[in-house]
Structure formats: C-alpha cells, structure tokens
Amino acid sequence: MNTDRWLTIALAPLAITQMQAQDKVQPERTDKRPNIILFMVDDMGWQDTSLPFWTQKTRFNELYETPNMERLARQGMMFTQAYASSISSPTRCSLLTGTNVARHRVTNWTLKKGETTDMKSDILELPEWNYNGICQVKGIPNTYYATSFVQLLKDSGYHTIHCGKAHFGALDTPGESPLHLGFEVNITGHAAGGLASYLGEQNYGHTKDGKATSLMSIPGLEKYWGTSTFATEALTIEAIKALDHAKQLQQPFYLYMSHYAVHIPIDKDMRFYDKYKKKGMPDHEAAYAALIEGMDKSLGDLLDWVDKNGEADNTIVLFMSDNGGFSSDSSIRDGEIHTQNAPLRSGKGSAYEGGIREPMIVRWPGVVKPDTKCDSYLEIEDFYPTLLEMAQVKKYKTVQPIDGISFMPLLTQSGDPSKKRNLYWNCPNIWGNKGPGIGPTCTIRSGDWKLIYFYESGRKELYNIPTDIGEKNDLSATHPDITKRLSKELGKYLRKVDGQRPSFKATGKPCPWPDESTQIQPLV
C-alpha cells in the first residue's frame, strides 16, 4: 500500500477535528475596517420593486414583492435620484474606474475583441469608442487603461470576491476576467453581459456534453447542471460559500454580488412564478415578477448570513442597478412597451429617466441613520471614491483621473455634494433596440434641470425634473436662456474630457457639439 496515501487517509479524521475546532474558536480580527457588500442588479428599473422610490406608491410597487429591499431600506438610507448610464458596460466601467462615461469611452456594451456592437446607421458614422472595455494593462487598442478600486482594496488588505456578471472587457482582453481587475475570487464573471438561460435544467446554456450554446452561457456552475436550481439561487449559494471562506481569513471582505437577474431571457423561477399567476398576471409579467422576487430572496439570504455570523454591525451593504428597466421589446411587457418604468419615461438605452435612474439603498449600522431617504442626486462613478473612503483607503494613486465625488456626506447627513454640481452622460452610439430617447445623445443634469441633445438632428430637449418626472413637457423653447447655458456647460465638459461624437456620412463632418447647435423644439 502507498505509504503517503495511507497516512493521508489515517490523518484525515484528525485534520477534520482540527478544522472543526478552528471553526468554533475564531481569533478576533485585528483589521476592524468594515466589510462591504455591493449588491448590483442587472437591468432593474426604478419601479421593479415593492419599495417606492417616488413620493407615492404606483401600481408596479403593488405588483412586485421585494420584502428584503424593504428590510434594507428600514435599516438604511434610500436614494431617490441615483443615476447610472443607460447601458450595462458603460455603468460597470464607470464603477470600477471612477471616471465618467464620456472620459473612459466605453459608451456601448462590449463583447468580442476588436468588434463594435453598434447598430448601423445610414446617416451617421459612429466614433471609434472603446469597445474592448477597460483593463489594468496599458496599450491594448480600444481599451481604457485604469486602476480598479478593487485592486486598491485588495492592496490595502481586503479579501475581494466577484460573484455573477462582470462585463468589464471584451473576450480575450485582460479586462475580460475580474481576476485581472483586483478580485481574488471570481464566480462566473466573464465577457458576456447577459445569459443564455437561468435554468439548471438547461445547464445555464450548455449541452449535455458540456458545450456552450452561446457566448452568453454562464460558466462555472457545472455542479448545478441538470438540477432545478435557478441561476439566481446558484449564485447566491456560491456567494455564501465564498463568504464562509472569507470569514476564516480574518480580513475585511468586499463582495461584489453582481446578479444576472433581471436581464432577459425572462425564464420562469418556479419558486415564485405560480404566486404571481394566481394574482392574475400574464405569463411574461408573472415570470418577470418571479425574477425580481428571486433577486430579492438572494439579498435576504446575504443579509441573513451577515446577521448569523455576527458581522451585521461591521458590514456595509449597498444596493444598486446598472441601468433602467428593459422596455423596448413588446414581448417583455405584453403590450405595455416603453411604459413599465412609469412614471419615468422609456427605459434601458434611453437618455430619459427610465434609462438612467436606479433604485439605490445603503445600510451602514452606526453611521447611516435607519429608515431615512436622500433626494440629492449622485452618479455611478461616485461609488469609486466612496467605497475607498468607507474602507479607510486614504492615500492611493491611479493612472486615470477620478471624476466621481464621494457621497459620504450624504450618508452622514453632514453635507450635500450634489449642490452646484452637474452630472453628465455621453452615448454617441446606436445601442440596438428602438424607443424614446434611444440613439446618439449627450445629457446634462444641473440642479432641477436636465438637457438632452440628439446628435443626429441637433434637437435639444429641456425638462424640469422635480415638476415633470415623466419628461412630458419640453421647455427648451420657453426657457432659451437655460437651454443655452446648459448647452454651453455640456459642450465644454465633453471637450474637456475628450468625449466623442458621431459624424455625418454625407459630409464627413462631425455632428455639432451641443453649444454649436442652435436648433430647439418649436412651441406647439
């Protein structure tokens, strides 16, 4: 008999007993900095919850059931005007780099190396944007070179975990893998921004012999193939295993819980589907509601883990979505195309509020006052300096400028960094689906006012958001002074950060900057 193998077998019970003893008696962690969980949902609209982020409940808040979002809000602070980009990759790249979308130029979704994902136009020539995404390696074509805040957390002593969707970089580029961006653990994160299937019965998009049926097939969940385990649940189980391991390491941890839910396809999560069918909802509506509740259950499971493991008082939990709810396919909403984010207008891919306004909550025991609400606005790049400040990482160097501003004063109610601050968006691309506000645009939010500029037509639209949350009343003609001022500030900013714009195919000339165009909507 092999001696080494015999010793391994003989000593195994002793090793197990020692591990169990270690589990029971954990030495006190010397690094007292808080754990951080960022719970990111994919394509979740502002109204895809029973928790109202408006001044009143709507019929959507009555349809959906998200008790754990409600639980988190009771324990923390809701943000009613949290903004992201209208498309996944731009948001996620701003999150990781702290830079505005106009600067990092990942202005549409990424997938294949060297290939743009833009729809074609007969009129416009679209710019050479960074369709390879971001990475921490210099010199990759069509890539934004940047220092990830996750890398800074890791270097400062945090154990960093990625679980779920990545979508930071194209296939076969360094940014494809979260492991190249500062994460020590990567669960299923890869180049794709969606998924082939949520269903374990369909092997999450793989054939029985293990071949991926799509670039969107979820990798790394083989142990659940052939089971009834929904992808949202499988990811949650794996995240909790990673947290169990993290607790053994005696380090503060950062978990990026980045769900594929509630992105299409709208597969039926049978744990919740029948409940919504019994409410009289059509099949697609019931399936979508079940997707939402499955996501919410995951949030509750993570909150339960934090509580049961004695980490609640020293764990920050942030909830956010990467863009507005998907509204440009009539099959999703059974005849309610473009309306399911109401009172917000339009949805994913759009410059209107339905495309960029997100549900956001922050819980931080002892720092954030429970059951509070913040109506000040912020943007996704603000998470970068805020998370580092939370982790007490004070002195750090980055290869890129940081556009984000810490929203810590909003959390502590000690100040308002949104005052006299402008927010900016740039999407010189054609995303794919059609709908209101979808197309090459740039946008500015300044106080109560929001200006949208359409590159192709030169049209400008001006809205007062507090009085017109649905963006129904274009005031560009009645307030030419404000239109002119915001056009100037938007054009100045885009030039400053070297933002891009399309060109006209007929002339080869670039579309005018917003302050170069004088066209406004006529009074009706």
mmCIF file of N, CA and C in Angstrom, residues 141-242:
data_model
loop_
_atom_site.group_PDB
_atom_site.id
_atom_site.type_symbol
_atom_site.label_atom_id
_atom_site.label_comp_id
_atom_site.label_asym_id
_atom_site.label_seq_id
_atom_site.Cartn_x
_atom_site.Cartn_y
_atom_site.Cartn_z
ATOM 1 N N PRO A 141 -5.469 48.153 -27.719
ATOM 2 C CA PRO A 141 -6.296 49.034 -28.572
ATOM 3 C C PRO A 141 -7.744 49.085 -28.123
ATOM 4 N N ASN A 142 -8.346 50.257 -28.265
ATOM 5 C CA ASN A 142 -9.757 50.462 -27.944
ATOM 6 C C ASN A 142 -10.110 49.985 -26.534
ATOM 7 N N THR A 143 -9.189 50.268 -25.616
ATOM 8 C CA THR A 143 -9.373 49.905 -24.216
ATOM 9 C C THR A 143 -9.002 51.100 -23.348
ATOM 10 N N TYR A 144 -9.735 51.289 -22.251
ATOM 11 C CA TYR A 144 -9.409 52.359 -21.313
ATOM 12 C C TYR A 144 -8.530 51.798 -20.206
ATOM 13 N N TYR A 145 -7.346 52.345 -20.089
ATOM 14 C CA TYR A 145 -6.351 51.919 -19.103
ATOM 15 C C TYR A 145 -6.629 52.633 -17.790
ATOM 16 N N ALA A 146 -6.862 51.861 -16.731
ATOM 17 C CA ALA A 146 -7.265 52.475 -15.467
ATOM 18 C C ALA A 146 -6.899 51.585 -14.290
ATOM 19 N N THR A 147 -6.838 52.194 -13.123
ATOM 20 C CA THR A 147 -6.629 51.475 -11.865
ATOM 21 C C THR A 147 -7.986 51.170 -11.249
ATOM 22 N N SER A 148 -8.271 49.904 -11.062
ATOM 23 C CA SER A 148 -9.539 49.491 -10.465
ATOM 24 C C SER A 148 -9.539 49.780 -8.966
ATOM 25 N N PHE A 149 -10.668 50.257 -8.443
ATOM 26 C CA PHE A 149 -10.739 50.476 -6.993
ATOM 27 C C PHE A 149 -10.661 49.144 -6.250
ATOM 28 N N VAL A 150 -11.058 48.046 -6.907
ATOM 29 C CA VAL A 150 -10.970 46.730 -6.273
ATOM 30 C C VAL A 150 -9.512 46.361 -6.036
ATOM 31 N N GLN A 151 -8.659 46.718 -6.987
ATOM 32 C CA GLN A 151 -7.225 46.486 -6.821
ATOM 33 C C GLN A 151 -6.700 47.239 -5.598
ATOM 34 N N LEU A 152 -7.165 48.474 -5.422
ATOM 35 C CA LEU A 152 -6.742 49.276 -4.280
ATOM 36 C C LEU A 152 -7.248 48.679 -2.972
ATOM 37 N N LEU A 153 -8.472 48.148 -2.976
ATOM 38 C CA LEU A 153 -8.983 47.470 -1.790
ATOM 39 C C LEU A 153 -8.137 46.236 -1.463
ATOM 40 N N LYS A 154 -7.856 45.451 -2.481
ATOM 41 C CA LYS A 154 -7.048 44.246 -2.286
ATOM 42 C C LYS A 154 -5.668 44.602 -1.744
ATOM 43 N N ASP A 155 -5.040 45.605 -2.348
ATOM 44 C CA ASP A 155 -3.701 46.002 -1.919
ATOM 45 C C ASP A 155 -3.684 46.523 -0.490
ATOM 46 N N SER A 156 -4.841 47.018 -0.031
ATOM 47 C CA SER A 156 -4.909 47.560 1.329
ATOM 48 C C SER A 156 -5.259 46.496 2.367
ATOM 49 N N GLY A 157 -5.509 45.253 1.912
ATOM 50 C CA GLY A 157 -5.774 44.176 2.855
ATOM 51 C C GLY A 157 -7.158 43.587 2.823
ATOM 52 N N TYR A 158 -7.982 44.003 1.874
ATOM 53 C CA TYR A 158 -9.317 43.423 1.733
ATOM 54 C C TYR A 158 -9.262 42.126 0.931
ATOM 55 N N HIS A 159 -10.108 41.173 1.312
ATOM 56 C CA HIS A 159 -10.325 39.973 0.517
ATOM 57 C C HIS A 159 -11.450 40.288 -0.455
ATOM 58 N N THR A 160 -11.199 40.163 -1.748
ATOM 59 C CA THR A 160 -12.108 40.678 -2.768
ATOM 60 C C THR A 160 -12.759 39.536 -3.550
ATOM 61 N N ILE A 161 -14.098 39.565 -3.608
ATOM 62 C CA ILE A 161 -14.878 38.480 -4.206
ATOM 63 C C ILE A 161 -15.801 39.038 -5.278
ATOM 64 N N HIS A 162 -15.767 38.418 -6.443
ATOM 65 C CA HIS A 162 -16.714 38.747 -7.512
ATOM 66 C C HIS A 162 -17.638 37.561 -7.718
ATOM 67 N N CYS A 163 -18.949 37.824 -7.753
ATOM 68 C CA CYS A 163 -19.907 36.751 -7.995
ATOM 69 C C CYS A 163 -20.965 37.233 -8.975
ATOM 70 N N GLY A 164 -21.059 36.581 -10.127
ATOM 71 C CA GLY A 164 -22.093 36.913 -11.101
ATOM 72 C C GLY A 164 -21.546 37.540 -12.362
ATOM 73 N N LYS A 165 -22.262 38.543 -12.837
ATOM 74 C CA LYS A 165 -21.949 39.181 -14.116
ATOM 75 C C LYS A 165 -20.783 40.157 -13.977
ATOM 76 N N ALA A 166 -19.878 40.120 -14.967
ATOM 77 C CA ALA A 166 -18.752 41.058 -14.992
ATOM 78 C C ALA A 166 -19.010 42.150 -16.023
ATOM 79 N N HIS A 167 -18.723 41.823 -17.310
ATOM 80 C CA HIS A 167 -18.996 42.735 -18.416
ATOM 81 C C HIS A 167 -18.148 44.001 -18.348
ATOM 82 N N PHE A 168 -16.867 43.808 -18.026
ATOM 83 C CA PHE A 168 -15.914 44.925 -17.972
ATOM 84 C C PHE A 168 -15.068 45.029 -19.232
ATOM 85 N N GLY A 169 -14.829 43.886 -19.885
ATOM 86 C CA GLY A 169 -13.947 43.873 -21.037
ATOM 87 C C GLY A 169 -14.316 42.791 -22.017
ATOM 88 N N ALA A 170 -13.862 42.949 -23.258
ATOM 89 C CA ALA A 170 -14.215 42.013 -24.326
ATOM 90 C C ALA A 170 -13.462 40.689 -24.192
ATOM 91 N N LEU A 171 -13.957 39.685 -24.898
ATOM 92 C CA LEU A 171 -13.305 38.374 -24.940
ATOM 93 C C LEU A 171 -11.835 38.507 -25.323
ATOM 94 N N ASP A 172 -10.998 37.743 -24.643
ATOM 95 C CA ASP A 172 -9.558 37.669 -24.946
ATOM 96 C C ASP A 172 -8.839 38.993 -24.722
ATOM 97 N N THR A 173 -9.373 39.826 -23.844
ATOM 98 C CA THR A 173 -8.651 41.013 -23.387
ATOM 99 C C THR A 173 -8.448 40.876 -21.879
ATOM 100 N N PRO A 174 -7.471 41.588 -21.307
ATOM 101 C CA PRO A 174 -7.233 41.451 -19.862
ATOM 102 C C PRO A 174 -8.450 41.791 -19.003
ATOM 103 N N GLY A 175 -9.287 42.720 -19.465
ATOM 104 C CA GLY A 175 -10.451 43.114 -18.683
ATOM 105 C C GLY A 175 -11.588 42.117 -18.697
ATOM 106 N N GLU A 176 -11.438 41.045 -19.483
ATOM 107 C CA GLU A 176 -12.482 40.017 -19.545
ATOM 108 C C GLU A 176 -12.689 39.356 -18.188
ATOM 109 N N SER A 177 -11.604 39.120 -17.460
ATOM 110 C CA SER A 177 -11.687 38.400 -16.195
ATOM 111 C C SER A 177 -11.602 39.342 -15.002
ATOM 112 N N PRO A 178 -12.515 39.224 -14.044
ATOM 113 C CA PRO A 178 -12.406 40.007 -12.813
ATOM 114 C C PRO A 178 -11.098 39.775 -12.066
ATOM 115 N N LEU A 179 -10.480 38.616 -12.277
ATOM 116 C CA LEU A 179 -9.199 38.329 -11.612
ATOM 117 C C LEU A 179 -8.103 39.280 -12.063
ATOM 118 N N HIS A 180 -8.275 39.899 -13.230
ATOM 119 C CA HIS A 180 -7.286 40.860 -13.727
ATOM 120 C C HIS A 180 -7.594 42.285 -13.278
ATOM 121 N N LEU A 181 -8.649 42.421 -12.479
ATOM 122 C CA LEU A 181 -9.064 43.759 -12.049
ATOM 123 C C LEU A 181 -9.097 43.895 -10.533
ATOM 124 N N GLY A 182 -8.390 42.987 -9.855
ATOM 125 C CA GLY A 182 -8.235 43.105 -8.411
ATOM 126 C C GLY A 182 -9.046 42.129 -7.589
ATOM 127 N N PHE A 183 -9.876 41.325 -8.232
ATOM 128 C CA PHE A 183 -10.654 40.333 -7.481
ATOM 129 C C PHE A 183 -9.809 39.082 -7.254
ATOM 130 N N GLU A 184 -9.841 38.581 -6.034
ATOM 131 C CA GLU A 184 -9.130 37.340 -5.719
ATOM 132 C C GLU A 184 -9.977 36.107 -6.027
ATOM 133 N N VAL A 185 -11.282 36.269 -5.990
ATOM 134 C CA VAL A 185 -12.213 35.178 -6.277
ATOM 135 C C VAL A 185 -13.140 35.630 -7.401
ATOM 136 N N ASN A 186 -13.335 34.774 -8.377
ATOM 137 C CA ASN A 186 -14.275 35.067 -9.457
ATOM 138 C C ASN A 186 -15.230 33.897 -9.630
ATOM 139 N N ILE A 187 -16.509 34.171 -9.421
ATOM 140 C CA ILE A 187 -17.555 33.171 -9.617
ATOM 141 C C ILE A 187 -18.380 33.598 -10.829
ATOM 142 N N THR A 188 -18.193 32.961 -11.939
ATOM 143 C CA THR A 188 -18.928 33.065 -13.217
ATOM 144 C C THR A 188 -18.691 34.353 -14.009
ATOM 145 N N GLY A 189 -17.915 35.274 -13.527
ATOM 146 C CA GLY A 189 -17.731 36.521 -14.263
ATOM 147 C C GLY A 189 -16.918 36.329 -15.533
ATOM 148 N N HIS A 190 -17.432 36.828 -16.666
ATOM 149 C CA HIS A 190 -16.710 36.728 -17.931
ATOM 150 C C HIS A 190 -17.110 37.899 -18.824
ATOM 151 N N ALA A 191 -16.882 37.784 -20.116
ATOM 152 C CA ALA A 191 -17.040 38.929 -21.011
ATOM 153 C C ALA A 191 -18.501 39.258 -21.312
ATOM 154 N N ALA A 192 -19.378 38.266 -21.252
ATOM 155 C CA ALA A 192 -20.755 38.476 -21.690
ATOM 156 C C ALA A 192 -21.543 39.342 -20.716
ATOM 157 N N GLY A 193 -22.482 40.072 -21.270
ATOM 158 C CA GLY A 193 -23.314 40.945 -20.463
ATOM 159 C C GLY A 193 -24.697 40.407 -20.193
ATOM 160 N N GLY A 194 -24.962 39.197 -20.648
ATOM 161 C CA GLY A 194 -26.260 38.573 -20.416
ATOM 162 C C GLY A 194 -26.066 37.094 -20.149
ATOM 163 N N LEU A 195 -27.134 36.339 -20.255
ATOM 164 C CA LEU A 195 -27.055 34.911 -20.001
ATOM 165 C C LEU A 195 -27.933 34.168 -20.995
ATOM 166 N N ALA A 196 -27.539 32.940 -21.286
ATOM 167 C CA ALA A 196 -28.312 32.128 -22.233
ATOM 168 C C ALA A 196 -29.554 31.546 -21.580
ATOM 169 N N SER A 197 -29.441 31.189 -20.295
ATOM 170 C CA SER A 197 -30.556 30.581 -19.587
ATOM 171 C C SER A 197 -30.319 30.675 -18.085
ATOM 172 N N TYR A 198 -31.404 30.877 -17.341
ATOM 173 C CA TYR A 198 -31.358 30.823 -15.875
ATOM 174 C C TYR A 198 -31.537 29.410 -15.353
ATOM 175 N N LEU A 199 -31.858 28.474 -16.237
ATOM 176 C CA LEU A 199 -32.351 27.174 -15.814
ATOM 177 C C LEU A 199 -31.253 26.130 -15.679
ATOM 178 N N GLY A 200 -31.205 25.512 -14.505
ATOM 179 C CA GLY A 200 -30.279 24.402 -14.304
ATOM 180 C C GLY A 200 -30.626 23.233 -15.190
ATOM 181 N N GLU A 201 -31.898 23.076 -15.503
ATOM 182 C CA GLU A 201 -32.333 22.003 -16.396
ATOM 183 C C GLU A 201 -31.742 22.172 -17.793
ATOM 184 N N GLN A 202 -31.400 23.398 -18.157
ATOM 185 C CA GLN A 202 -30.769 23.682 -19.447
ATOM 186 C C GLN A 202 -29.275 23.925 -19.296
ATOM 187 N N ASN A 203 -28.735 23.541 -18.148
ATOM 188 C CA ASN A 203 -27.297 23.682 -17.877
ATOM 189 C C ASN A 203 -26.810 25.115 -18.090
ATOM 190 N N TYR A 204 -27.722 26.062 -17.861
ATOM 191 C CA TYR A 204 -27.409 27.502 -17.986
ATOM 192 C C TYR A 204 -26.807 27.848 -19.351
ATOM 193 N N GLY A 205 -27.273 27.093 -20.377
ATOM 194 C CA GLY A 205 -26.826 27.382 -21.737
ATOM 195 C C GLY A 205 -25.732 26.469 -22.240
ATOM 196 N N HIS A 206 -25.717 25.234 -21.761
ATOM 197 C CA HIS A 206 -24.723 24.251 -22.216
ATOM 198 C C HIS A 206 -25.428 22.964 -22.634
ATOM 199 N N THR A 207 -24.824 22.272 -23.592
ATOM 200 C CA THR A 207 -25.336 20.968 -23.999
ATOM 201 C C THR A 207 -24.963 19.931 -22.941
ATOM 202 N N LYS A 208 -25.534 18.742 -23.076
ATOM 203 C CA LYS A 208 -25.258 17.681 -22.106
ATOM 204 C C LYS A 208 -23.786 17.294 -22.068
ATOM 205 N N ASP A 209 -23.095 17.459 -23.214
ATOM 206 C CA ASP A 209 -21.667 17.118 -23.232
ATOM 207 C C ASP A 209 -20.790 18.325 -22.888
ATOM 208 N N GLY A 210 -21.416 19.393 -22.383
ATOM 209 C CA GLY A 210 -20.638 20.500 -21.827
ATOM 210 C C GLY A 210 -20.285 21.622 -22.764
ATOM 211 N N LYS A 211 -20.825 21.630 -23.977
ATOM 212 C CA LYS A 211 -20.502 22.698 -24.913
ATOM 213 C C LYS A 211 -21.435 23.887 -24.720
ATOM 214 N N ALA A 212 -20.858 25.074 -24.703
ATOM 215 C CA ALA A 212 -21.666 26.286 -24.576
ATOM 216 C C ALA A 212 -22.478 26.492 -25.840
ATOM 217 N N THR A 213 -23.744 26.794 -25.675
ATOM 218 C CA THR A 213 -24.608 27.033 -26.830
ATOM 219 C C THR A 213 -24.587 28.484 -27.271
ATOM 220 N N SER A 214 -23.937 29.327 -26.497
ATOM 221 C CA SER A 214 -23.929 30.760 -26.772
ATOM 222 C C SER A 214 -22.755 31.403 -26.049
ATOM 223 N N LEU A 215 -22.337 32.578 -26.519
ATOM 224 C CA LEU A 215 -21.344 33.347 -25.774
ATOM 225 C C LEU A 215 -21.908 33.818 -24.440
ATOM 226 N N MET A 216 -23.229 33.755 -24.299
ATOM 227 C CA MET A 216 -23.892 34.177 -23.070
ATOM 228 C C MET A 216 -24.062 33.036 -22.064
ATOM 229 N N SER A 217 -23.608 31.839 -22.388
ATOM 230 C CA SER A 217 -23.735 30.714 -21.459
ATOM 231 C C SER A 217 -22.942 30.994 -20.182
ATOM 232 N N ILE A 218 -23.562 30.743 -19.026
ATOM 233 C CA ILE A 218 -22.907 31.054 -17.750
ATOM 234 C C ILE A 218 -21.858 29.993 -17.442
ATOM 235 N N PRO A 219 -20.592 30.395 -17.251
ATOM 236 C CA PRO A 219 -19.551 29.426 -16.922
ATOM 237 C C PRO A 219 -19.502 29.151 -15.413
ATOM 238 N N GLY A 220 -18.950 28.003 -15.056
ATOM 239 C CA GLY A 220 -18.586 27.757 -13.670
ATOM 240 C C GLY A 220 -19.666 27.238 -12.744
ATOM 241 N N LEU A 221 -20.836 26.883 -13.273
ATOM 242 C CA LEU A 221 -21.901 26.369 -12.411
ATOM 243 C C LEU A 221 -22.225 24.911 -12.732
ATOM 244 N N GLU A 222 -21.218 24.163 -13.152
ATOM 245 C CA GLU A 222 -21.435 22.776 -13.597
ATOM 246 C C GLU A 222 -22.080 21.903 -12.522
ATOM 247 N N LYS A 223 -21.792 22.160 -11.264
ATOM 248 C CA LYS A 223 -22.335 21.312 -10.198
ATOM 249 C C LYS A 223 -23.860 21.380 -10.111
ATOM 250 N N TYR A 224 -24.432 22.423 -10.707
ATOM 251 C CA TYR A 224 -25.887 22.585 -10.680
ATOM 252 C C TYR A 224 -26.567 22.140 -11.976
ATOM 253 N N TRP A 225 -25.782 21.692 -12.956
ATOM 254 C CA TRP A 225 -26.361 21.262 -14.228
ATOM 255 C C TRP A 225 -27.330 20.102 -14.004
ATOM 256 N N GLY A 226 -28.442 20.170 -14.711
ATOM 257 C CA GLY A 226 -29.411 19.095 -14.620
ATOM 258 C C GLY A 226 -30.300 19.170 -13.388
ATOM 259 N N THR A 227 -30.128 20.190 -12.576
ATOM 260 C CA THR A 227 -30.967 20.357 -11.392
ATOM 261 C C THR A 227 -32.012 21.438 -11.655
ATOM 262 N N SER A 228 -32.882 21.652 -10.698
ATOM 263 C CA SER A 228 -33.899 22.694 -10.813
ATOM 264 C C SER A 228 -33.440 24.015 -10.182
ATOM 265 N N THR A 229 -32.147 24.123 -9.938
ATOM 266 C CA THR A 229 -31.613 25.312 -9.275
ATOM 267 C C THR A 229 -31.551 26.486 -10.246
ATOM 268 N N PHE A 230 -32.322 27.515 -9.973
ATOM 269 C CA PHE A 230 -32.336 28.726 -10.782
ATOM 270 C C PHE A 230 -30.995 29.434 -10.631
ATOM 271 N N ALA A 231 -30.521 30.092 -11.687
ATOM 272 C CA ALA A 231 -29.190 30.716 -11.659
ATOM 273 C C ALA A 231 -29.032 31.708 -10.507
ATOM 274 N N THR A 232 -30.070 32.477 -10.214
ATOM 275 C CA THR A 232 -30.005 33.441 -9.120
ATOM 276 C C THR A 232 -29.706 32.742 -7.798
ATOM 277 N N GLU A 233 -30.342 31.591 -7.595
ATOM 278 C CA GLU A 233 -30.122 30.823 -6.368
ATOM 279 C C GLU A 233 -28.738 30.194 -6.356
ATOM 280 N N ALA A 234 -28.287 29.656 -7.485
ATOM 281 C CA ALA A 234 -26.961 29.047 -7.553
ATOM 282 C C ALA A 234 -25.873 30.068 -7.222
ATOM 283 N N LEU A 235 -25.998 31.262 -7.773
ATOM 284 C CA LEU A 235 -25.020 32.309 -7.484
ATOM 285 C C LEU A 235 -25.029 32.689 -6.011
ATOM 286 N N THR A 236 -26.201 32.722 -5.416
ATOM 287 C CA THR A 236 -26.305 33.064 -4.001
ATOM 288 C C THR A 236 -25.639 32.002 -3.132
ATOM 289 N N ILE A 237 -25.867 30.748 -3.457
ATOM 290 C CA ILE A 237 -25.231 29.650 -2.716
ATOM 291 C C ILE A 237 -23.713 29.759 -2.801
ATOM 292 N N GLU A 238 -23.216 30.024 -4.016
ATOM 293 C CA GLU A 238 -21.770 30.135 -4.199
ATOM 294 C C GLU A 238 -21.206 31.367 -3.488
ATOM 295 N N ALA A 239 -21.954 32.453 -3.484
ATOM 296 C CA ALA A 239 -21.503 33.664 -2.784
ATOM 297 C C ALA A 239 -21.398 33.402 -1.283
ATOM 298 N N ILE A 240 -22.362 32.686 -0.733
ATOM 299 C CA ILE A 240 -22.338 32.396 0.703
ATOM 300 C C ILE A 240 -21.172 31.474 1.045
ATOM 301 N N LYS A 241 -20.867 30.525 0.170
ATOM 302 C CA LYS A 241 -19.673 29.685 0.377
ATOM 303 C C LYS A 241 -18.413 30.551 0.397
ATOM 304 N N ALA A 242 -18.365 31.522 -0.508
ATOM 305 C CA ALA A 242 -17.204 32.415 -0.551
ATOM 306 C C ALA A 242 -17.120 33.262 0.720
#
